[in-house]
Amino acid sequence: MSAEGERASPRFVFRALPQKTFPCLQDRDIADRLLKWSMQGRITAQAFSFDQQFKPYQKDEFLMAFFNDQSVNSSLKLLSASGQWTTLGSKVTKIEATVVPCTQISMSFFDRLYSEVVRETGTIVKCYDDYYDDILISDELRKVLLLEDSDHYDLFTQLDREEFLFCLFKHFCIGGTLCQFEDAVDPYLETTKAFYKDLVSVQKNPETKEIHIISTVFRVSAYDASGLCYPSSKSHQQTFAYLIVDPCKRHVNILYHCFGG
């Protein structure tokens, strides 16, 4: 390829930032909850930096460069089939990425739950046991999250449900294989807020003083020559990798979880 051609299409270069910590994953209370929800030891967050301006329309090129970058490939963590932490380490040939809307800046987004689903005290209203994809549903909260024919499903619109804040909340409420569910909604809300705050970047408009989110969020899956390889070779709604891009700092945060026990 000529020098001209290379200039026209710059290759993104990434660097692992192992020193970056995520307070949500160092918090004792959150660690205890994740253990109770059967997610502890199966969830992680990592950060990487990149060297050029990011434009959302370049997502395919950006993500392909990300997964095949030497630094990423050798340090991006995932759980093996036997439940051991390992790194990606294979050549990625295809990527599927969904843009996840990320516009919410307040937890008041969940206030609508305090009517039929959660009592004023914060206690979650119980219901008769039901199942959805092997997930036990024993309260109105999980009904709202999972069952389209639930009486209160329309508390959240389809667009609300696509929001990153909603996705995080739903993941924590459903948990892992041996999840022990909470009786009150607060632990879910507090954990969601802590993760959201650590992963997403905001900026204040100097004129209006309003805060808005500048991150772009993708839910990603990657394939190698033998098929789906990341976040796991088996797909499950609770096995996820979110890639959160901060275009100003030129950082990528990854939130990863693999469903299992």
Coordinates of C-alpha atoms in Angstrom, one line a residue:
M1 CA 0.0 0.0 0.0
S2 CA 1.4 3.4 -0.8
A3 CA 2.2 6.0 1.8
E4 CA -0.7 8.0 0.4
G5 CA -3.2 5.2 1.0
E6 CA -1.9 4.7 4.6
R7 CA -2.4 8.4 5.4
A8 CA -6.0 8.2 4.0
S9 CA -7.0 5.4 6.4
P10 CA -5.0 5.7 9.7
R11 CA -4.8 2.5 11.8
F12 CA -5.8 2.9 15.4
V13 CA -3.2 1.8 17.8
F14 CA -4.2 0.7 21.3
R15 CA -2.4 0.4 24.6
A16 CA -3.6 -1.5 27.7
L17 CA -3.9 0.7 30.9
P18 CA -3.5 -1.9 33.6
Q19 CA -3.0 0.8 36.2
K20 CA -6.5 2.2 35.7
T21 CA -8.8 1.0 38.5
F22 CA -12.6 1.0 38.7
P23 CA -13.8 1.9 42.2
C24 CA -17.0 -0.1 41.6
L25 CA -15.0 -3.3 41.5
Q26 CA -12.9 -2.4 44.6
D27 CA -15.9 -1.6 46.8
R28 CA -16.5 -4.1 49.6
D29 CA -20.3 -3.8 49.6
I30 CA -20.5 -4.2 45.8
A31 CA -18.2 -7.2 45.9
D32 CA -20.4 -8.9 48.5
R33 CA -23.5 -8.2 46.3
L34 CA -21.8 -9.6 43.2
L35 CA -21.0 -12.7 45.2
K36 CA -24.6 -13.1 46.3
W37 CA -25.7 -12.5 42.7
S38 CA -23.3 -15.2 41.4
M39 CA -21.3 -12.7 39.3
Q40 CA -18.2 -12.2 41.4
G41 CA -15.1 -13.7 39.8
R42 CA -17.0 -13.7 36.5
I43 CA -17.1 -9.9 35.9
T44 CA -14.3 -7.5 35.1
A45 CA -13.5 -4.1 33.7
Q46 CA -10.4 -3.0 31.8
A47 CA -9.2 0.2 30.2
F48 CA -7.2 0.9 27.0
S49 CA -6.1 4.1 25.3
F50 CA -6.0 4.8 21.6
D51 CA -4.0 7.2 19.5
Q52 CA -6.4 9.0 17.1
Q53 CA -9.6 10.9 16.9
F54 CA -12.7 8.6 17.1
K55 CA -15.8 9.2 15.0
P56 CA -18.8 6.9 15.6
Y57 CA -19.2 6.2 11.9
Q58 CA -15.8 4.5 12.0
K59 CA -17.1 1.9 14.5
D60 CA -16.4 -1.2 12.3
E61 CA -12.8 -0.1 11.5
F62 CA -12.2 0.9 15.1
L63 CA -13.5 -2.3 16.6
M64 CA -11.6 -4.5 14.1
A65 CA -8.4 -2.6 14.9
F66 CA -9.2 -2.9 18.6
F67 CA -9.6 -6.7 18.7
N68 CA -6.6 -7.4 16.4
D69 CA -4.3 -4.9 18.2
Q70 CA -1.3 -6.8 19.7
S71 CA -1.7 -5.0 23.1
V72 CA -5.5 -5.8 23.2
N73 CA -5.2 -9.3 22.0
S74 CA -2.7 -10.3 24.6
S75 CA -4.4 -8.5 27.6
L76 CA -8.2 -8.6 26.9
K77 CA -9.6 -10.9 29.6
L78 CA -12.2 -13.5 29.2
L79 CA -13.3 -16.7 31.0
S80 CA -12.5 -20.0 29.4
A81 CA -15.0 -22.8 29.2
S82 CA -13.4 -24.3 32.3
G83 CA -14.0 -21.0 34.2
Q84 CA -10.3 -19.8 34.2
W85 CA -9.4 -16.3 33.3
T86 CA -7.4 -16.1 30.1
T87 CA -6.8 -13.6 27.3
L88 CA -8.3 -13.4 23.8
G89 CA -5.1 -14.3 21.9
S90 CA -6.8 -15.3 18.6
K91 CA -7.1 -13.5 15.3
V92 CA -10.6 -11.9 15.1
T93 CA -12.2 -12.2 11.6
K94 CA -15.6 -10.8 12.3
I95 CA -17.2 -8.4 14.8
E96 CA -20.9 -7.8 15.6
A97 CA -21.5 -4.6 17.4
T98 CA -24.7 -2.9 18.5
V99 CA -24.7 0.7 19.4
V100 CA -26.2 1.0 22.9
P101 CA -27.9 4.4 23.5
C102 CA -26.4 6.2 26.5
T103 CA -28.2 9.4 27.4
Q104 CA -29.4 9.0 30.9
I105 CA -27.8 11.2 33.6
S106 CA -30.0 10.5 36.6
M107 CA -31.2 7.5 38.5
S108 CA -34.6 9.1 38.6
F109 CA -35.0 7.1 35.4
F110 CA -36.1 4.3 37.7
D111 CA -38.6 6.2 39.8
R112 CA -41.5 4.8 37.8
L113 CA -40.8 1.4 39.5
Y114 CA -42.2 2.9 42.7
S115 CA -45.8 2.2 42.1
E116 CA -46.8 -1.3 41.2
V117 CA -43.4 -3.0 41.2
V118 CA -41.5 -1.6 44.2
R119 CA -43.2 -0.4 47.4
E120 CA -42.5 3.1 48.8
T121 CA -40.2 1.4 51.3
G122 CA -38.1 0.0 48.5
T123 CA -39.3 -3.6 48.9
I124 CA -39.9 -5.5 45.7
V125 CA -43.4 -6.8 45.2
K126 CA -43.4 -10.7 45.1
C127 CA -45.4 -12.8 42.6
Y128 CA -45.9 -16.5 41.8
D129 CA -42.9 -18.2 40.4
D130 CA -42.5 -18.3 36.7
Y131 CA -39.5 -19.0 34.4
Y132 CA -38.1 -17.2 31.4
D133 CA -35.2 -19.0 29.6
D134 CA -34.3 -20.9 32.8
I135 CA -34.3 -17.7 34.8
L136 CA -36.5 -17.8 37.9
I137 CA -39.0 -15.0 38.1
S138 CA -40.4 -14.6 41.6
D139 CA -41.1 -10.9 41.8
E140 CA -42.7 -8.1 39.8
L141 CA -39.3 -6.4 39.1
R142 CA -38.0 -9.4 37.1
K143 CA -41.4 -9.7 35.4
V144 CA -41.0 -6.1 34.2
L145 CA -37.5 -6.8 33.0
L146 CA -38.2 -10.0 31.2
L147 CA -41.9 -10.7 30.4
E148 CA -43.5 -8.7 27.6
D149 CA -46.9 -9.8 28.8
S150 CA -46.3 -8.5 32.3
D151 CA -48.9 -6.0 33.5
H152 CA -46.3 -3.4 34.0
Y153 CA -44.0 -4.0 31.0
D154 CA -44.9 -0.7 29.5
L155 CA -43.5 1.3 32.4
F156 CA -40.4 1.3 30.2
T157 CA -40.6 1.9 26.4
Q158 CA -38.5 0.0 23.9
L159 CA -36.1 2.9 23.7
D160 CA -35.8 3.1 27.5
R161 CA -34.9 -0.6 27.6
E162 CA -32.1 -0.1 25.1
E163 CA -30.4 2.5 27.3
F164 CA -27.1 1.5 28.8
L165 CA -28.3 2.4 32.3
F166 CA -31.3 0.1 31.9
C167 CA -29.1 -2.7 30.5
L168 CA -26.7 -2.6 33.5
F169 CA -29.7 -2.6 35.9
K170 CA -31.2 -5.5 34.2
H171 CA -27.9 -7.5 34.2
F172 CA -27.5 -7.0 38.0
C173 CA -31.1 -7.9 38.7
I174 CA -30.9 -11.1 36.8
G175 CA -27.4 -12.1 38.0
G176 CA -25.6 -15.3 37.4
T177 CA -26.5 -19.0 37.6
L178 CA -26.9 -19.3 41.4
C179 CA -28.2 -15.8 41.9
Q180 CA -29.7 -15.1 45.4
F181 CA -32.2 -12.3 44.7
E182 CA -32.6 -9.1 46.8
D183 CA -35.9 -8.3 48.6
A184 CA -35.3 -4.5 48.1
V185 CA -34.4 -2.6 45.0
D186 CA -31.7 -0.3 46.5
P187 CA -28.7 -2.7 46.2
Y188 CA -29.5 -3.1 42.5
L189 CA -29.8 0.7 42.0
E190 CA -26.7 1.5 44.0
T191 CA -24.6 -1.0 42.1
T192 CA -25.9 0.1 38.7
K193 CA -25.1 3.8 39.6
A194 CA -21.5 2.9 40.7
F195 CA -20.7 1.0 37.5
Y196 CA -22.3 3.6 35.3
K197 CA -20.4 6.4 36.9
D198 CA -17.1 4.6 36.5
L199 CA -17.6 3.5 32.9
V200 CA -19.3 6.5 31.3
S201 CA -17.8 10.0 30.7
V202 CA -19.7 13.2 31.1
Q203 CA -19.1 16.8 30.1
K204 CA -20.7 20.1 31.3
N205 CA -21.8 22.5 28.7
P206 CA -20.2 25.8 29.7
E207 CA -23.2 27.8 28.5
T208 CA -26.1 25.9 29.9
K209 CA -24.2 24.2 32.7
E210 CA -26.1 21.0 31.7
I211 CA -24.3 17.7 31.9
H212 CA -24.3 15.4 29.0
I213 CA -22.7 12.0 28.2
I214 CA -19.9 12.0 25.7
S215 CA -19.2 8.2 25.6
T216 CA -20.2 5.9 22.8
V217 CA -21.3 2.5 24.0
F218 CA -21.2 -0.8 21.9
R219 CA -22.2 -4.3 22.9
V220 CA -19.7 -6.5 21.1
S221 CA -19.2 -10.1 20.0
A222 CA -16.1 -11.3 18.1
Y223 CA -15.5 -14.3 16.0
D224 CA -12.3 -16.1 15.0
A225 CA -11.8 -18.9 12.5
S226 CA -13.6 -21.4 14.7
G227 CA -16.6 -19.2 15.4
L228 CA -17.8 -17.0 18.3
C229 CA -14.8 -16.4 20.6
Y230 CA -15.7 -13.3 22.7
P231 CA -17.2 -12.7 25.2
S232 CA -17.6 -16.5 25.2
S233 CA -18.0 -19.3 22.7
K234 CA -21.6 -19.8 24.0
S235 CA -24.0 -16.9 23.8
H236 CA -26.3 -16.0 26.6
Q237 CA -28.1 -12.7 27.4
Q238 CA -26.1 -12.5 30.7
T239 CA -22.8 -13.0 28.9
F240 CA -21.8 -9.6 27.7
A241 CA -19.0 -7.3 26.7
Y242 CA -19.7 -3.5 26.5
L243 CA -17.1 -1.3 25.0
I244 CA -17.4 2.3 26.1
V245 CA -15.4 4.9 24.1
D246 CA -14.4 8.3 25.6
P247 CA -13.5 10.3 22.5
C248 CA -12.0 13.2 24.5
K249 CA -9.6 11.2 26.7
R250 CA -9.2 8.6 23.9
H251 CA -9.9 5.8 26.3
V252 CA -11.9 2.6 25.9
N253 CA -13.4 0.9 28.9
I254 CA -14.6 -2.7 28.7
L255 CA -17.1 -4.2 31.0
Y256 CA -17.2 -8.0 30.7
H257 CA -19.3 -10.7 32.3
C258 CA -19.6 -14.4 31.5
F259 CA -22.7 -16.2 32.8
G260 CA -22.0 -19.3 34.8
G261 CA -21.7 -20.8 38.3

